[in-house]
mmCIF file of C-alpha atoms in Angstrom:
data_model
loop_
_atom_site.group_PDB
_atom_site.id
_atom_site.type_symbol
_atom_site.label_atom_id
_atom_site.label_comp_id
_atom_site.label_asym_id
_atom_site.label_seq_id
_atom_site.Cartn_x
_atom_site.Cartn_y
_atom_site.Cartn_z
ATOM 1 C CA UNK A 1 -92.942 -130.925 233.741
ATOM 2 C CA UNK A 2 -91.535 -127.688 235.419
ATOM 3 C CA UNK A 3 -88.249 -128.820 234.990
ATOM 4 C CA UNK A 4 -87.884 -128.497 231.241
ATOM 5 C CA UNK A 5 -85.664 -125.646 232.070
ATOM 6 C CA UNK A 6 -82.472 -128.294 233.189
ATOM 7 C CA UNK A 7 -80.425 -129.584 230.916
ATOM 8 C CA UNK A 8 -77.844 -128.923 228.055
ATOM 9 C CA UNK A 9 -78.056 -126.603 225.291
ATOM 10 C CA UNK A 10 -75.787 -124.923 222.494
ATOM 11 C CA UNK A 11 -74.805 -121.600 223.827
ATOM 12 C CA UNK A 12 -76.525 -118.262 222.418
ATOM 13 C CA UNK A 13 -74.105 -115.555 222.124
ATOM 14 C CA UNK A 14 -76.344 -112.905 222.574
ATOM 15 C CA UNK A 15 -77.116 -114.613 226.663
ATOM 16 C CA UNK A 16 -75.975 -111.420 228.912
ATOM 17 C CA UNK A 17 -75.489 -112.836 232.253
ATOM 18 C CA UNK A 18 -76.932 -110.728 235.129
ATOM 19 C CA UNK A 19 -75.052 -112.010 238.125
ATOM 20 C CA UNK A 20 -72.912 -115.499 239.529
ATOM 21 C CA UNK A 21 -73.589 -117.628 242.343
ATOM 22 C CA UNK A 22 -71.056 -116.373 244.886
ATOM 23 C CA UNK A 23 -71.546 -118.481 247.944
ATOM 24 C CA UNK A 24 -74.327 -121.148 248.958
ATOM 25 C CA UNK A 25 -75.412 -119.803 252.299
ATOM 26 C CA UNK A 26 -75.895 -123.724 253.442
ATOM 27 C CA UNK A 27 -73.344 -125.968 251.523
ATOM 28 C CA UNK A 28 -75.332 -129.133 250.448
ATOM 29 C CA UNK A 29 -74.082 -132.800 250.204
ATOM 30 C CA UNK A 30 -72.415 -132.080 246.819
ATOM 31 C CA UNK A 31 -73.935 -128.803 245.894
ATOM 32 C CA UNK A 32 -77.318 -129.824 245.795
ATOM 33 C CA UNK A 33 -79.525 -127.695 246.982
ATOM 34 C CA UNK A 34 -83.375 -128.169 248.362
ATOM 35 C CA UNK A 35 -86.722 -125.546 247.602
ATOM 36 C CA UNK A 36 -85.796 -122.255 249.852
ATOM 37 C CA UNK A 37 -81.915 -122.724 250.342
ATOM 38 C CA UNK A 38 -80.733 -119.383 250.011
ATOM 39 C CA UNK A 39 -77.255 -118.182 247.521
ATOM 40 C CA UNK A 40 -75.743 -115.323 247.699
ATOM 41 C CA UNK A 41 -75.222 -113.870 244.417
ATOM 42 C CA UNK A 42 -72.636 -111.165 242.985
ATOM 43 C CA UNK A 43 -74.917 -108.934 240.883
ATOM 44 C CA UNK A 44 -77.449 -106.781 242.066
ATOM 45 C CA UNK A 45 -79.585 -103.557 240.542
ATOM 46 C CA UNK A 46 -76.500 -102.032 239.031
ATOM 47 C CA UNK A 47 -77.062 -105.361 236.839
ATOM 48 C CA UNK A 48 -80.788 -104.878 236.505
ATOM 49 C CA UNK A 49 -81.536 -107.752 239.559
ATOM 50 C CA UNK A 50 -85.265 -107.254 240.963
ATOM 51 C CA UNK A 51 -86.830 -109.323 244.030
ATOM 52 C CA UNK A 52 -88.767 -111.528 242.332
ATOM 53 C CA UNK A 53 -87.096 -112.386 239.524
ATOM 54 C CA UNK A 54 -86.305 -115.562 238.318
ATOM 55 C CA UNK A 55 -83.158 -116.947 237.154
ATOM 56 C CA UNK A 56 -81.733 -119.666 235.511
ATOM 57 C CA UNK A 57 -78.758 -121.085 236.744
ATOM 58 C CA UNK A 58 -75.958 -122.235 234.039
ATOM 59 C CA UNK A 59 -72.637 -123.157 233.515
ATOM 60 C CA UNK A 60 -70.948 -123.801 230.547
ATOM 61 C CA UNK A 61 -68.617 -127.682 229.933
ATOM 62 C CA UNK A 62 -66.554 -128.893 227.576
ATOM 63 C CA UNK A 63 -67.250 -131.335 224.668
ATOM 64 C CA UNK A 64 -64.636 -133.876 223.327
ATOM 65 C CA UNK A 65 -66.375 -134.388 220.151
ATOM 66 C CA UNK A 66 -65.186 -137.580 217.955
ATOM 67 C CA UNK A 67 -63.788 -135.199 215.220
ATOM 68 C CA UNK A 68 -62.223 -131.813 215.787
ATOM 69 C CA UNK A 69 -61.529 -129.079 218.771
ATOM 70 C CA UNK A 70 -63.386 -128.730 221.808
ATOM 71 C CA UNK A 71 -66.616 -127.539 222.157
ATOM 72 C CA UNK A 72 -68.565 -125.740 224.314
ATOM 73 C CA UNK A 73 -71.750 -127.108 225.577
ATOM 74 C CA UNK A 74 -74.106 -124.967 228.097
ATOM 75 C CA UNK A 75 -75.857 -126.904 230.896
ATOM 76 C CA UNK A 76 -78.663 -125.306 232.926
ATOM 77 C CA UNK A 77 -79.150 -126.958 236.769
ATOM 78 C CA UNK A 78 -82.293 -125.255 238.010
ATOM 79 C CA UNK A 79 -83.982 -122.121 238.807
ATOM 80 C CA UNK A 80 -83.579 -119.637 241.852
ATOM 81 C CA UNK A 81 -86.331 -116.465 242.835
ATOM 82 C CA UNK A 82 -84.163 -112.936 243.712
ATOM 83 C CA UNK A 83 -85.243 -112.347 247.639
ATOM 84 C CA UNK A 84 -83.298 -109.659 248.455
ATOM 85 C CA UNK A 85 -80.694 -107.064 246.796
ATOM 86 C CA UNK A 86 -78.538 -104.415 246.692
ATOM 87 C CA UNK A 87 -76.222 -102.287 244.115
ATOM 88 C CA UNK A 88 -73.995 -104.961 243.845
ATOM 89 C CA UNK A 89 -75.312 -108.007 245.334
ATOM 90 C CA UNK A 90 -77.959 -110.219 246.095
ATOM 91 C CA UNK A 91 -79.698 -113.358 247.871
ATOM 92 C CA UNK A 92 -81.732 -115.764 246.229
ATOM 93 C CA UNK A 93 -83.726 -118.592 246.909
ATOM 94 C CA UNK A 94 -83.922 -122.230 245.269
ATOM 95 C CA UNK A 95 -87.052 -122.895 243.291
ATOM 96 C CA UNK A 96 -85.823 -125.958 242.235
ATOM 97 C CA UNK A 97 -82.272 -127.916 241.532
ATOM 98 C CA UNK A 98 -82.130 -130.461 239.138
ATOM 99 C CA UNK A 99 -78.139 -131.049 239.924
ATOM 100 C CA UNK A 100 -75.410 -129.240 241.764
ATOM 101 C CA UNK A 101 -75.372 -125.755 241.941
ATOM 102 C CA UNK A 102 -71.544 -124.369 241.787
ATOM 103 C CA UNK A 103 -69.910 -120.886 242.825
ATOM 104 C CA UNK A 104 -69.193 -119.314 239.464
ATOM 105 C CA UNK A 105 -72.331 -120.673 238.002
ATOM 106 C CA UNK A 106 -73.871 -117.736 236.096
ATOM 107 C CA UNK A 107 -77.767 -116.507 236.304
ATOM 108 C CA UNK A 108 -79.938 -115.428 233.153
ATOM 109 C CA UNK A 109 -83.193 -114.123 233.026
ATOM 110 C CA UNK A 110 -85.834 -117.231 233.067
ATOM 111 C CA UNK A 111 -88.351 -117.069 230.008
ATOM 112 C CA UNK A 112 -90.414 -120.188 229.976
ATOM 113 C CA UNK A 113 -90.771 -122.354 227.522
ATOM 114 C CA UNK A 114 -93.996 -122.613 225.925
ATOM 115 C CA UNK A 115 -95.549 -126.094 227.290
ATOM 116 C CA UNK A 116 -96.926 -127.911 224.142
ATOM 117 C CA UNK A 117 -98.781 -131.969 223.994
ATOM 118 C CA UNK A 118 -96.356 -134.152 222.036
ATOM 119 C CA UNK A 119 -97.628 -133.602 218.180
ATOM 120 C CA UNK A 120 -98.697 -136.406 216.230
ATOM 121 C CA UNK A 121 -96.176 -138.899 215.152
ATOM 122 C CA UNK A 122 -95.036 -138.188 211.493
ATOM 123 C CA UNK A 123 -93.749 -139.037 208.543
ATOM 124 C CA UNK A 124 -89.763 -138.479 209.341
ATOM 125 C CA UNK A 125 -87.704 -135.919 206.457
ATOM 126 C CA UNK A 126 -84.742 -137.379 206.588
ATOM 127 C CA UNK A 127 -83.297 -135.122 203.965
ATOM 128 C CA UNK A 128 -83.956 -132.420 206.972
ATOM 129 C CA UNK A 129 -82.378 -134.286 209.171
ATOM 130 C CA UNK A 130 -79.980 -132.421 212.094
ATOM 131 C CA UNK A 131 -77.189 -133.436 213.582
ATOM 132 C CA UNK A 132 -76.517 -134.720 216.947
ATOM 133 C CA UNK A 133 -73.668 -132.679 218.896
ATOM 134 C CA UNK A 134 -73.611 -133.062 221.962
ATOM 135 C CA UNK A 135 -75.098 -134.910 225.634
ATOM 136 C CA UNK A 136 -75.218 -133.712 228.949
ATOM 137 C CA UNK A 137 -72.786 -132.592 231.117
ATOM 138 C CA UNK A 138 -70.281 -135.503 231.385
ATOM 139 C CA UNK A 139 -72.479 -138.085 229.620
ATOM 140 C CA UNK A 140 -71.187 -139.545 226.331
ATOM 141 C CA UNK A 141 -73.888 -141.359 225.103
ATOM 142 C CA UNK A 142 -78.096 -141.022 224.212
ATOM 143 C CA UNK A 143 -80.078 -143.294 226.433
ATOM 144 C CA UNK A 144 -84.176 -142.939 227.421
ATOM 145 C CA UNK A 145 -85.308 -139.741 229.336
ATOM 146 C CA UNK A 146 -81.299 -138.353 228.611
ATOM 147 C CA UNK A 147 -81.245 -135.305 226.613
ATOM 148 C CA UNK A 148 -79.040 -134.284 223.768
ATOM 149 C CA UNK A 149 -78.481 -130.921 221.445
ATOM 150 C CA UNK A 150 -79.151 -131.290 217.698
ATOM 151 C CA UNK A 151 -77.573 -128.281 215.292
ATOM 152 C CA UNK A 152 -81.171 -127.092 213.928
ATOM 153 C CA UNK A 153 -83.772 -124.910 215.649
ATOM 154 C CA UNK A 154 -86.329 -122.555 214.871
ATOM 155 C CA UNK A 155 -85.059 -120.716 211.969
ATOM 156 C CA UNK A 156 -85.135 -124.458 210.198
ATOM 157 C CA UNK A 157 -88.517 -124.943 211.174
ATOM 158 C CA UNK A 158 -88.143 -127.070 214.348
ATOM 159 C CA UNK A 159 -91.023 -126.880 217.525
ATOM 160 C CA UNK A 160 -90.999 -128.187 221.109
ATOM 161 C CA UNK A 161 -92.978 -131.315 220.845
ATOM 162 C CA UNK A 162 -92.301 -132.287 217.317
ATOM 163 C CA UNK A 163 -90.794 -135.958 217.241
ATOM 164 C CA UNK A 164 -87.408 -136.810 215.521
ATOM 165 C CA UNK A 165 -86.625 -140.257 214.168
ATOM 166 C CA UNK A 166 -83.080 -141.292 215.499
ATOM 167 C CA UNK A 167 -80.873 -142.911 212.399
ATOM 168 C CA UNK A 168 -77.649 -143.011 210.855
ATOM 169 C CA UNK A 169 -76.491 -144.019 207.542
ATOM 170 C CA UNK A 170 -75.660 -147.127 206.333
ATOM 171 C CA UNK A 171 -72.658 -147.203 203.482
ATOM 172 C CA UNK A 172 -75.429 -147.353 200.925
ATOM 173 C CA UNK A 173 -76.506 -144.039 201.864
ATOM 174 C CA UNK A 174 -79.872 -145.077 203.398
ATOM 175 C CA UNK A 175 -81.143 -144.552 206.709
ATOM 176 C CA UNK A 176 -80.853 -147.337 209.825
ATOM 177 C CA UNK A 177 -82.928 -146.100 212.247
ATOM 178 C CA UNK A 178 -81.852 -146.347 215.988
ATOM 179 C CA UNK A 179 -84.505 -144.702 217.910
ATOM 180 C CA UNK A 180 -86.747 -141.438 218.551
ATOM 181 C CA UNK A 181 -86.595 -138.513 220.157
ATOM 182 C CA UNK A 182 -89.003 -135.511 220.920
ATOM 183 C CA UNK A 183 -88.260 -131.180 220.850
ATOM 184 C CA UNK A 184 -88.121 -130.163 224.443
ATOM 185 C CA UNK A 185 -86.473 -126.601 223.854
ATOM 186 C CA UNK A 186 -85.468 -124.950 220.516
ATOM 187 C CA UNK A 187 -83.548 -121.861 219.865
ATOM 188 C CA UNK A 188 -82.410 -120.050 216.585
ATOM 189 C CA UNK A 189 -79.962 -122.773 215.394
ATOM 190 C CA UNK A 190 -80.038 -125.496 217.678
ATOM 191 C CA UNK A 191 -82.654 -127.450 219.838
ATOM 192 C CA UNK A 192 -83.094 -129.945 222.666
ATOM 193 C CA UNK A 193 -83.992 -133.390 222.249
ATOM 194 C CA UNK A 194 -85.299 -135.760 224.657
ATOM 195 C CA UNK A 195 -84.954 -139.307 223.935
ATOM 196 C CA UNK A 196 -87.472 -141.612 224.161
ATOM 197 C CA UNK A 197 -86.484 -144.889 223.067
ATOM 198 C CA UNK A 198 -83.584 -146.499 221.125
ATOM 199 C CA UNK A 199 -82.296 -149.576 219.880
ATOM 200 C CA UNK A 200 -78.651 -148.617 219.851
ATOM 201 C CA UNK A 201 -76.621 -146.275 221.821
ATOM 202 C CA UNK A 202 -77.046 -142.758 220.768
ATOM 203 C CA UNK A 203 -73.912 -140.608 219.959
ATOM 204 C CA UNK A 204 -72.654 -137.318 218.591
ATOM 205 C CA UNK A 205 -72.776 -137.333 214.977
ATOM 206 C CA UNK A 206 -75.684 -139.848 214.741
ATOM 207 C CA UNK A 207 -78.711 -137.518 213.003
ATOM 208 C CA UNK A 208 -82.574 -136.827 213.897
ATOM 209 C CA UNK A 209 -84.822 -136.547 211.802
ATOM 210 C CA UNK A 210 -87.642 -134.366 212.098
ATOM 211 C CA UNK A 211 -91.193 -135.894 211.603
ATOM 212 C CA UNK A 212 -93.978 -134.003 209.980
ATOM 213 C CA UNK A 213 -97.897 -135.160 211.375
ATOM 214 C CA UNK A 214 -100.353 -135.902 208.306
ATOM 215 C CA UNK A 215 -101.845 -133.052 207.561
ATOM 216 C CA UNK A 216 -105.222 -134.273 209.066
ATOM 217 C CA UNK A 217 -103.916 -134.490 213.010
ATOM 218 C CA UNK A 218 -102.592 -131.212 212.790
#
């Protein structure tokens, strides 16, 4: 539910960070922090920091993709309210923590997804299909409730809560499907999948295939 906002994404170039966790005021086991634990943040108005304002907080990983250079991948671990601030500095508090919060993580402006039912299931375009690129921080492979980042978004037509059928191609050119997915987060030219149940192991460079409903559950 409210934590849609965790997990990995495809970076956008145009993110402007507004400050970076400096020091955790209480270190947790492991960087975990609870609701309330307070950060101290380097970035404050200079940056355009507010009380009140919520943040995202990020960090970027590597990829090791099967083919070709490293990647970079973009993970978000939570979300932290601005309590207090100065010029160049600033405290906030944990709303929530999905996973370990590091010094050096960066904070950008939170703008919430738009929560939307699961559409219809569809007929799947697999001439549309995109392209799996990446998991989660440190994960290699697609399994239930894990979430990966496909290489469409919205500017090819893709929605939060549109399914995807999971496939890859056999030699003959036709589709073996291994699973499906649903949209959780989409941006210009790349999205977040969810997956939701597979009958293989789900890897980079497998493909998802976006469904469209009939035109009667729309």
């Amino acid at each position: 539910g409210s934590h849609t906002v965790c997990g990995p994404a495809k970076p956008s170039p145009a993110t402007q960070p507004l400050g970076t966790i400096r020091s955790a005021r209480d270190v947790a086991e492991g960087g975990l922090y609870t609701i309330g634990r307070q950060l101290t943040i380097e970035g404050g108005t200079l940056n355009g920091l507010e009380v009140g304002q919520n943040l995202v907080v990020r960090h970027y990983f590597r990829v090791r993709p099967l083919a070709g250079s490293d990647t970079t991948g973009e993970h978000s671990a939570g979300l932290v309210q601005v309590v207090s601030v100065t010029e160049r500095s600033s405290i906030a508090a944990v709303i929530y923590a999905c996973d370990a919060f590091r010094n050096g993580d960066f904070l950008v402006s939170f703008r919430p997804e738009s929560v939307r039912p699961p559409e219809p299931r569809g007929v799947p375009d697999f001439d549309a299909a995109a392209r799996i690129l990446y998991a989660d921080d440190a994960q290699m492979l697609g399994a239930p409730q894990r979430l990966m980042v496909i290489d469409r978004g919205s500017a090819q037509g893709l929605r939060v809560g549109q399914h995807c059928t999971l496939f890859r191609r056999h030699r003959s050119g036709g589709p073996e499907i291994t699973g499906e997915a649903i949209v959780v987060a989409v941006r210009l030219d790349s999205a977040t999948i969810r997956i939701e149940r597979v009958s293989d192991a789900i890897a980079a460079g497998d493909l998802a295939a976006p469904q469209t409903p009939p035109a009667d559950a729309r």
